[in-house]
Amino acid sequence: IVPSVHDSNNTVRRGRITKHGPQELRTAFVEVTMAILRQPNKTSDWKLVVDYHRMKREKGSGRAIIATTRKVARIVFAMLNNQEEFDSALMIRGKTEQTA
């Protein structure tokens, strides 16, 4: 779940999200995203969920889910890279974000 990049001399063009990488891992990240979205009593004030609902109105459900999945993947990468545990307090809008 990464954007495509076309790089030529001084020009860098970023494209759509590609389907490179293990399909099982991409599917797992989408399922994690769906689980987050299906728990509005716990996650409705998370910046991730608020952004998802905004994107859903503007771009449609499918694109919003994939964009949110990419954000979830960035959060997981940052947690693994920094060897930190998940802290839901950091997910609330206005708090310091944990993304890479």
mmCIF file of N, CA and C in Angstrom:
data_model
loop_
_atom_site.group_PDB
_atom_site.id
_atom_site.type_symbol
_atom_site.label_atom_id
_atom_site.label_comp_id
_atom_site.label_asym_id
_atom_site.label_seq_id
_atom_site.Cartn_x
_atom_site.Cartn_y
_atom_site.Cartn_z
ATOM 1 N N ILE A 1 0.865 -1.172 0.000
ATOM 2 C CA ILE A 1 0.000 0.000 0.000
ATOM 3 C C ILE A 1 0.908 1.231 0.000
ATOM 4 N N VAL A 2 1.520 1.472 -1.152
ATOM 5 C CA VAL A 2 2.438 2.599 -1.304
ATOM 6 C C VAL A 2 2.101 3.344 -2.586
ATOM 7 N N PRO A 3 2.356 4.653 -2.631
ATOM 8 C CA PRO A 3 2.100 5.385 -3.874
ATOM 9 C C PRO A 3 3.166 5.066 -4.911
ATOM 10 N N SER A 4 2.762 5.022 -6.171
ATOM 11 C CA SER A 4 3.748 4.811 -7.226
ATOM 12 C C SER A 4 4.526 6.110 -7.433
ATOM 13 N N VAL A 5 5.791 5.970 -7.833
ATOM 14 C CA VAL A 5 6.652 7.132 -8.044
ATOM 15 C C VAL A 5 7.314 6.989 -9.404
ATOM 16 N N HIS A 6 7.216 8.022 -10.221
ATOM 17 C CA HIS A 6 7.887 8.080 -11.515
ATOM 18 C C HIS A 6 8.913 9.202 -11.417
ATOM 19 N N ASP A 7 10.177 8.824 -11.450
ATOM 20 C CA ASP A 7 11.266 9.763 -11.199
ATOM 21 C C ASP A 7 12.114 9.883 -12.462
ATOM 22 N N SER A 8 12.262 11.110 -12.974
ATOM 23 C CA SER A 8 13.075 11.348 -14.158
ATOM 24 C C SER A 8 13.799 12.677 -13.995
ATOM 25 N N ASN A 9 15.115 12.622 -13.871
ATOM 26 C CA ASN A 9 15.951 13.805 -13.715
ATOM 27 C C ASN A 9 15.459 14.658 -12.546
ATOM 28 N N ASN A 10 14.920 15.836 -12.780
ATOM 29 C CA ASN A 10 14.462 16.701 -11.702
ATOM 30 C C ASN A 10 12.961 16.600 -11.446
ATOM 31 N N THR A 11 12.272 15.774 -12.222
ATOM 32 C CA THR A 11 10.826 15.659 -12.114
ATOM 33 C C THR A 11 10.452 14.408 -11.325
ATOM 34 N N VAL A 12 9.631 14.589 -10.299
ATOM 35 C CA VAL A 12 9.129 13.464 -9.518
ATOM 36 C C VAL A 12 7.608 13.517 -9.556
ATOM 37 N N ARG A 13 7.001 12.451 -10.070
ATOM 38 C CA ARG A 13 5.546 12.373 -10.111
ATOM 39 C C ARG A 13 5.087 11.221 -9.242
ATOM 40 N N ARG A 14 4.180 11.508 -8.319
ATOM 41 C CA ARG A 14 3.625 10.472 -7.464
ATOM 42 C C ARG A 14 2.248 10.102 -7.981
ATOM 43 N N GLY A 15 2.006 8.813 -8.069
ATOM 44 C CA GLY A 15 0.755 8.335 -8.634
ATOM 45 C C GLY A 15 -0.137 7.668 -7.607
ATOM 46 N N ARG A 16 -0.991 6.817 -8.104
ATOM 47 C CA ARG A 16 -1.955 6.112 -7.267
ATOM 48 C C ARG A 16 -1.261 5.088 -6.386
ATOM 49 N N ILE A 17 -1.994 4.606 -5.396
ATOM 50 C CA ILE A 17 -1.467 3.570 -4.523
ATOM 51 C C ILE A 17 -1.376 2.266 -5.312
ATOM 52 N N THR A 18 -0.219 1.616 -5.224
ATOM 53 C CA THR A 18 0.011 0.388 -5.988
ATOM 54 C C THR A 18 -0.430 -0.837 -5.188
ATOM 55 N N LYS A 19 -0.429 -1.977 -5.851
ATOM 56 C CA LYS A 19 -0.780 -3.233 -5.187
ATOM 57 C C LYS A 19 0.453 -4.113 -5.024
ATOM 58 N N HIS A 20 1.614 -3.511 -4.840
ATOM 59 C CA HIS A 20 2.845 -4.262 -4.634
ATOM 60 C C HIS A 20 2.870 -4.786 -3.211
ATOM 61 N N GLY A 21 3.594 -5.865 -3.005
ATOM 62 C CA GLY A 21 3.711 -6.443 -1.673
ATOM 63 C C GLY A 21 2.778 -7.621 -1.496
ATOM 64 N N PRO A 22 2.918 -8.306 -0.357
ATOM 65 C CA PRO A 22 2.115 -9.502 -0.103
ATOM 66 C C PRO A 22 0.622 -9.186 0.004
ATOM 67 N N GLN A 23 -0.176 -9.922 -0.757
ATOM 68 C CA GLN A 23 -1.622 -9.696 -0.756
ATOM 69 C C GLN A 23 -2.218 -9.957 0.619
ATOM 70 N N GLU A 24 -1.721 -10.961 1.332
ATOM 71 C CA GLU A 24 -2.248 -11.286 2.655
ATOM 72 C C GLU A 24 -2.036 -10.132 3.633
ATOM 73 N N LEU A 25 -0.883 -9.490 3.546
ATOM 74 C CA LEU A 25 -0.589 -8.369 4.437
ATOM 75 C C LEU A 25 -1.472 -7.166 4.112
ATOM 76 N N ARG A 26 -1.652 -6.887 2.815
ATOM 77 C CA ARG A 26 -2.551 -5.791 2.425
ATOM 78 C C ARG A 26 -3.966 -6.061 2.916
ATOM 79 N N THR A 27 -4.426 -7.300 2.761
ATOM 80 C CA THR A 27 -5.762 -7.675 3.211
ATOM 81 C C THR A 27 -5.887 -7.518 4.725
ATOM 82 N N ALA A 28 -4.848 -7.922 5.454
ATOM 83 C CA ALA A 28 -4.877 -7.800 6.910
ATOM 84 C C ALA A 28 -4.984 -6.335 7.340
ATOM 85 N N PHE A 29 -4.253 -5.455 6.661
ATOM 86 C CA PHE A 29 -4.329 -4.035 7.002
ATOM 87 C C PHE A 29 -5.713 -3.463 6.696
ATOM 88 N N VAL A 30 -6.319 -3.886 5.605
ATOM 89 C CA VAL A 30 -7.683 -3.428 5.296
ATOM 90 C C VAL A 30 -8.650 -3.922 6.361
ATOM 91 N N GLU A 31 -8.487 -5.168 6.813
ATOM 92 C CA GLU A 31 -9.360 -5.701 7.856
ATOM 93 C C GLU A 31 -9.187 -4.939 9.178
ATOM 94 N N VAL A 32 -7.953 -4.565 9.501
ATOM 95 C CA VAL A 32 -7.709 -3.759 10.703
ATOM 96 C C VAL A 32 -8.418 -2.415 10.580
ATOM 97 N N THR A 33 -8.325 -1.814 9.419
ATOM 98 C CA THR A 33 -8.990 -0.528 9.184
ATOM 99 C C THR A 33 -10.496 -0.664 9.339
ATOM 100 N N MET A 34 -11.068 -1.717 8.760
ATOM 101 C CA MET A 34 -12.506 -1.935 8.866
ATOM 102 C C MET A 34 -12.919 -2.155 10.327
ATOM 103 N N ALA A 35 -12.098 -2.862 11.087
ATOM 104 C CA ALA A 35 -12.401 -3.082 12.503
ATOM 105 C C ALA A 35 -12.395 -1.762 13.271
ATOM 106 N N ILE A 36 -11.465 -0.887 12.938
ATOM 107 C CA ILE A 36 -11.421 0.438 13.587
ATOM 108 C C ILE A 36 -12.682 1.220 13.252
ATOM 109 N N LEU A 37 -13.098 1.173 11.991
ATOM 110 C CA LEU A 37 -14.269 1.943 11.557
ATOM 111 C C LEU A 37 -15.572 1.372 12.114
ATOM 112 N N ARG A 38 -15.593 0.087 12.447
ATOM 113 C CA ARG A 38 -16.812 -0.560 12.947
ATOM 114 C C ARG A 38 -16.999 -0.419 14.456
ATOM 115 N N GLN A 39 -16.133 0.327 15.111
ATOM 116 C CA GLN A 39 -16.245 0.536 16.552
ATOM 117 C C GLN A 39 -16.398 2.021 16.861
ATOM 118 N N PRO A 40 -17.502 2.648 16.419
ATOM 119 C CA PRO A 40 -17.634 4.095 16.588
ATOM 120 C C PRO A 40 -17.684 4.541 18.049
ATOM 121 N N ASN A 41 -18.120 3.684 18.960
ATOM 122 C CA ASN A 41 -18.161 4.092 20.365
ATOM 123 C C ASN A 41 -16.762 4.258 20.955
ATOM 124 N N LYS A 42 -15.755 3.608 20.367
ATOM 125 C CA LYS A 42 -14.376 3.723 20.856
ATOM 126 C C LYS A 42 -13.509 4.631 19.995
ATOM 127 N N THR A 43 -13.828 4.733 18.692
ATOM 128 C CA THR A 43 -12.904 5.385 17.766
ATOM 129 C C THR A 43 -13.469 6.616 17.058
ATOM 130 N N SER A 44 -14.659 7.045 17.378
ATOM 131 C CA SER A 44 -15.285 8.126 16.605
ATOM 132 C C SER A 44 -14.536 9.452 16.693
ATOM 133 N N ASP A 45 -13.780 9.686 17.762
ATOM 134 C CA ASP A 45 -13.048 10.944 17.879
ATOM 135 C C ASP A 45 -11.596 10.824 17.416
ATOM 136 N N TRP A 46 -11.198 9.673 16.902
ATOM 137 C CA TRP A 46 -9.843 9.514 16.379
ATOM 138 C C TRP A 46 -9.712 10.299 15.077
ATOM 139 N N LYS A 47 -8.586 10.969 14.895
ATOM 140 C CA LYS A 47 -8.338 11.750 13.686
ATOM 141 C C LYS A 47 -8.449 10.872 12.442
ATOM 142 N N LEU A 48 -7.984 9.658 12.545
ATOM 143 C CA LEU A 48 -8.036 8.699 11.446
ATOM 144 C C LEU A 48 -9.468 8.478 10.967
ATOM 145 N N VAL A 49 -10.393 8.316 11.897
ATOM 146 C CA VAL A 49 -11.797 8.043 11.570
ATOM 147 C C VAL A 49 -12.480 9.311 11.045
ATOM 148 N N VAL A 50 -12.175 10.435 11.640
ATOM 149 C CA VAL A 50 -12.740 11.703 11.172
ATOM 150 C C VAL A 50 -12.300 11.974 9.739
ATOM 151 N N ASP A 51 -11.011 11.752 9.456
ATOM 152 C CA ASP A 51 -10.502 11.931 8.090
ATOM 153 C C ASP A 51 -11.145 10.942 7.124
ATOM 154 N N TYR A 52 -11.380 9.707 7.589
ATOM 155 C CA TYR A 52 -12.041 8.713 6.740
ATOM 156 C C TYR A 52 -13.424 9.196 6.305
ATOM 157 N N HIS A 53 -14.217 9.703 7.259
ATOM 158 C CA HIS A 53 -15.572 10.150 6.929
ATOM 159 C C HIS A 53 -15.554 11.347 5.970
ATOM 160 N N ARG A 54 -14.574 12.228 6.123
ATOM 161 C CA ARG A 54 -14.443 13.350 5.201
ATOM 162 C C ARG A 54 -14.086 12.852 3.807
ATOM 163 N N MET A 55 -13.118 11.942 3.732
ATOM 164 C CA MET A 55 -12.710 11.398 2.432
ATOM 165 C C MET A 55 -13.842 10.604 1.789
ATOM 166 N N LYS A 56 -14.616 9.901 2.593
ATOM 167 C CA LYS A 56 -15.729 9.107 2.064
ATOM 168 C C LYS A 56 -16.732 10.006 1.355
ATOM 169 N N ARG A 57 -17.013 11.168 1.957
ATOM 170 C CA ARG A 57 -17.935 12.120 1.316
ATOM 171 C C ARG A 57 -17.350 12.670 0.021
ATOM 172 N N GLU A 58 -16.061 12.947 0.018
ATOM 173 C CA GLU A 58 -15.429 13.594 -1.135
ATOM 174 C C GLU A 58 -15.052 12.617 -2.255
ATOM 175 N N LYS A 59 -14.538 11.433 -1.905
ATOM 176 C CA LYS A 59 -13.957 10.543 -2.917
ATOM 177 C C LYS A 59 -14.627 9.188 -3.011
ATOM 178 N N GLY A 60 -15.504 8.857 -2.089
ATOM 179 C CA GLY A 60 -16.156 7.559 -2.116
ATOM 180 C C GLY A 60 -15.578 6.614 -1.079
ATOM 181 N N SER A 61 -16.339 5.589 -0.786
ATOM 182 C CA SER A 61 -16.003 4.660 0.286
ATOM 183 C C SER A 61 -14.722 3.869 0.013
ATOM 184 N N GLY A 62 -14.587 3.323 -1.174
ATOM 185 C CA GLY A 62 -13.431 2.484 -1.493
ATOM 186 C C GLY A 62 -12.109 3.222 -1.373
ATOM 187 N N ARG A 63 -12.035 4.385 -1.969
ATOM 188 C CA ARG A 63 -10.801 5.174 -1.893
ATOM 189 C C ARG A 63 -10.511 5.621 -0.472
ATOM 190 N N ALA A 64 -11.551 5.945 0.273
ATOM 191 C CA ALA A 64 -11.367 6.383 1.655
ATOM 192 C C ALA A 64 -10.826 5.246 2.518
ATOM 193 N N ILE A 65 -11.307 4.036 2.288
ATOM 194 C CA ILE A 65 -10.828 2.886 3.064
ATOM 195 C C ILE A 65 -9.358 2.623 2.770
ATOM 196 N N ILE A 66 -8.967 2.664 1.505
ATOM 197 C CA ILE A 66 -7.578 2.399 1.147
ATOM 198 C C ILE A 66 -6.658 3.505 1.668
ATOM 199 N N ALA A 67 -7.085 4.757 1.583
ATOM 200 C CA ALA A 67 -6.268 5.858 2.109
ATOM 201 C C ALA A 67 -6.113 5.733 3.623
ATOM 202 N N THR A 68 -7.170 5.351 4.309
ATOM 203 C CA THR A 68 -7.111 5.159 5.760
ATOM 204 C C THR A 68 -6.231 3.961 6.091
ATOM 205 N N THR A 69 -6.297 2.927 5.276
ATOM 206 C CA THR A 69 -5.449 1.748 5.471
ATOM 207 C C THR A 69 -3.979 2.130 5.365
ATOM 208 N N ARG A 70 -3.660 2.998 4.433
ATOM 209 C CA ARG A 70 -2.265 3.442 4.302
ATOM 210 C C ARG A 70 -1.821 4.193 5.555
ATOM 211 N N LYS A 71 -2.716 4.995 6.127
ATOM 212 C CA LYS A 71 -2.384 5.701 7.362
ATOM 213 C C LYS A 71 -2.173 4.719 8.509
ATOM 214 N N VAL A 72 -3.005 3.694 8.572
ATOM 215 C CA VAL A 72 -2.847 2.663 9.609
ATOM 216 C C VAL A 72 -1.497 1.969 9.443
ATOM 217 N N ALA A 73 -1.121 1.667 8.210
ATOM 218 C CA ALA A 73 0.161 1.023 7.950
ATOM 219 C C ALA A 73 1.327 1.915 8.394
ATOM 220 N N ARG A 74 1.207 3.214 8.171
ATOM 221 C CA ARG A 74 2.257 4.143 8.618
ATOM 222 C C ARG A 74 2.360 4.165 10.131
ATOM 223 N N ILE A 75 1.216 4.113 10.817
ATOM 224 C CA ILE A 75 1.219 4.101 12.281
ATOM 225 C C ILE A 75 1.877 2.824 12.790
ATOM 226 N N VAL A 76 1.523 1.678 12.212
ATOM 227 C CA VAL A 76 2.120 0.408 12.622
ATOM 228 C C VAL A 76 3.624 0.424 12.363
ATOM 229 N N PHE A 77 4.028 0.941 11.205
ATOM 230 C CA PHE A 77 5.463 1.027 10.902
ATOM 231 C C PHE A 77 6.190 1.879 11.944
ATOM 232 N N ALA A 78 5.616 3.015 12.299
ATOM 233 C CA ALA A 78 6.247 3.890 13.297
ATOM 234 C C ALA A 78 6.335 3.196 14.652
ATOM 235 N N MET A 79 5.284 2.479 15.017
ATOM 236 C CA MET A 79 5.307 1.758 16.296
ATOM 237 C C MET A 79 6.406 0.698 16.306
ATOM 238 N N LEU A 80 6.524 -0.053 15.224
ATOM 239 C CA LEU A 80 7.561 -1.087 15.145
ATOM 240 C C LEU A 80 8.951 -0.476 15.099
ATOM 241 N N ASN A 81 9.104 0.585 14.327
ATOM 242 C CA ASN A 81 10.392 1.237 14.169
ATOM 243 C C ASN A 81 10.881 1.854 15.485
ATOM 244 N N ASN A 82 9.959 2.443 16.259
ATOM 245 C CA ASN A 82 10.322 3.089 17.514
ATOM 246 C C ASN A 82 10.170 2.171 18.718
ATOM 247 N N GLN A 83 9.747 0.928 18.480
ATOM 248 C CA GLN A 83 9.524 -0.063 19.530
ATOM 249 C C GLN A 83 8.610 0.490 20.622
ATOM 250 N N GLU A 84 7.464 1.035 20.194
ATOM 251 C CA GLU A 84 6.478 1.602 21.111
ATOM 252 C C GLU A 84 5.210 0.781 21.094
ATOM 253 N N GLU A 85 4.474 0.815 22.194
ATOM 254 C CA GLU A 85 3.168 0.182 22.240
ATOM 255 C C GLU A 85 2.123 1.165 21.738
ATOM 256 N N PHE A 86 0.967 0.632 21.342
ATOM 257 C CA PHE A 86 -0.118 1.481 20.852
ATOM 258 C C PHE A 86 -0.700 2.293 22.000
ATOM 259 N N ASP A 87 -0.912 3.581 21.769
ATOM 260 C CA ASP A 87 -1.524 4.472 22.753
ATOM 261 C C ASP A 87 -2.689 5.180 22.075
ATOM 262 N N SER A 88 -3.916 4.784 22.424
ATOM 263 C CA SER A 88 -5.093 5.346 21.763
ATOM 264 C C SER A 88 -5.268 6.832 22.046
ATOM 265 N N ALA A 89 -4.664 7.331 23.111
ATOM 266 C CA ALA A 89 -4.757 8.765 23.413
ATOM 267 C C ALA A 89 -4.080 9.603 22.334
ATOM 268 N N LEU A 90 -3.092 9.039 21.655
ATOM 269 C CA LEU A 90 -2.398 9.773 20.591
ATOM 270 C C LEU A 90 -3.218 9.852 19.312
ATOM 271 N N MET A 91 -4.278 9.061 19.215
ATOM 272 C CA MET A 91 -5.101 9.027 18.009
ATOM 273 C C MET A 91 -6.148 10.137 17.980
ATOM 274 N N ILE A 92 -6.380 10.782 19.100
ATOM 275 C CA ILE A 92 -7.422 11.805 19.180
ATOM 276 C C ILE A 92 -6.922 13.096 18.566
ATOM 277 N N ARG A 93 -7.787 13.736 17.793
ATOM 278 C CA ARG A 93 -7.444 14.984 17.105
ATOM 279 C C ARG A 93 -6.926 16.003 18.117
ATOM 280 N N GLY A 94 -5.847 16.674 17.755
ATOM 281 C CA GLY A 94 -5.277 17.708 18.606
ATOM 282 C C GLY A 94 -4.112 17.206 19.443
ATOM 283 N N LYS A 95 -3.982 15.896 19.561
ATOM 284 C CA LYS A 95 -2.854 15.317 20.305
ATOM 285 C C LYS A 95 -1.681 15.132 19.351
ATOM 286 N N THR A 96 -0.498 14.899 19.884
ATOM 287 C CA THR A 96 0.671 14.647 19.054
ATOM 288 C C THR A 96 0.463 13.346 18.307
ATOM 289 N N GLU A 97 0.704 13.373 16.995
ATOM 290 C CA GLU A 97 0.484 12.191 16.172
ATOM 291 C C GLU A 97 1.709 11.294 16.199
ATOM 292 N N GLN A 98 1.474 10.023 15.936
ATOM 293 C CA GLN A 98 2.501 9.016 16.037
ATOM 294 C C GLN A 98 2.944 8.520 14.674
ATOM 295 N N THR A 99 2.509 9.127 13.587
ATOM 296 C CA THR A 99 2.817 8.621 12.259
ATOM 297 C C THR A 99 4.215 8.996 11.831
ATOM 298 N N ALA A 100 4.737 8.212 10.926
ATOM 299 C CA ALA A 100 6.102 8.464 10.429
ATOM 300 C C ALA A 100 6.078 9.499 9.330
#
